[in-house]
């Protein structure tokens, strides 16, 4: 049977105490809801519908170019009412899987199990056993069969002692679900239309109801406040690092790394503590990341070493480069092979060819640097005239002395040498030594100033 997924994401999330709608709070760098949508898509759902409400258009707005349906639930009258909003366009012949936008750690594997263990004409709820079930809907069974779900506020003393709770995930054929939803009432302690009331209706109609237990509580945890958000973050990070370790990636401390996006690693990669990866990052074979680095949307070639305390964004390197400590690679920094970028060096929108070294205190922007170039300490490409950016082109085997300003647009020919302290404003010919310095003078009779009393 084809599968529809309806994701409930209309709730306010008051306990987040935030202007950002709950389902947009970031987990591993992406909205909570994005994780749930990913899971739905991994299941191969034919139709994904998100029921939104609180936060209005900011919620769909956070998913530009998406291919799912959005249903507005203008007033949050309960989970049953929420599902109803997504039902009119749901084909009768589909099975409907209901997920919550604030339950982001649920895996496709658990949901596959739910789908596989439930017949097309049956209803199933995903449950879990909890040490402290307070606050949750309790699963009421008669033998093996589930006969109802009773909410905390509506439960009897005996029902309150049930440890098996409703995670909220439900699977049901669309056609009867539409019928049952129409018959929901709100005569309960919270005055809400409870989705869970369809269980009793299904039982009455003779539909089989399965209760399938999730393996761990962590997977089904709902996120209501910042503390739970932080707990979910650690749980997800542990999961991501476990996957990478299984692929052979080494970590100094699996608990002290953060992956906010997709990290792809080759063989024998080693990552020291406090490395943060954002967006899409790939590390080639043997890459070594030392402590305290932020690497965002970048590709590092095999054998590259990033020493401590670097900030690398939208950049790329070839093989065996060395970066840092304390280097900044801004968008468009592209190093070929065997390039060295040392401490307090900033590189932006520039290509650096094989074997060149920029070791200390330098800014290279909007530049093309050839092979085997040595850039002395304190060199600046003056790429900005206050209005426009200009290009610097440096040939192969150039030696640039310390403290040189290269005022762009400018070209430095192959094999040229530039004397320390020069401010270069005209093109430098191949193979020549160029120096731009005023003559050194000694001022006779000069006296050191004395402090006035
Ligand atoms: C619900 C279940 C309860 C279960 C618990 C698990 C019902 C009646 N109860 O209770 O059995 O143990 O989840 O966490 O279903 N939502 C909407 N629109 C609404 C109401 C809710 O989109 O009108 C969304 C919320 O944003 C949230 C989810 O549905 O993501 C659950 O709603 P919530 O009010 O938290 O349900 P609970 O009372 O916790
Ligand atoms: Ca809840």
XYZ file of C-alpha atoms in Angstrom, residues 5 65 70 73 85 102 208 234 258 290 318 329 374 385 434:
15
model
C 3.139 10.640 6.237
C 11.846 24.399 -2.583
C 1.574 22.067 4.018
C -4.116 24.270 11.494
C -6.266 19.033 8.525
C 9.166 17.567 17.850
C -6.871 -5.040 14.823
C 24.120 14.943 22.637
C 29.988 18.368 16.860
C 43.806 19.057 15.702
C 44.462 19.331 -2.415
C 40.297 30.319 5.333
C 57.188 32.055 -0.548
C 40.200 50.607 -2.789
C 62.164 44.962 -6.858
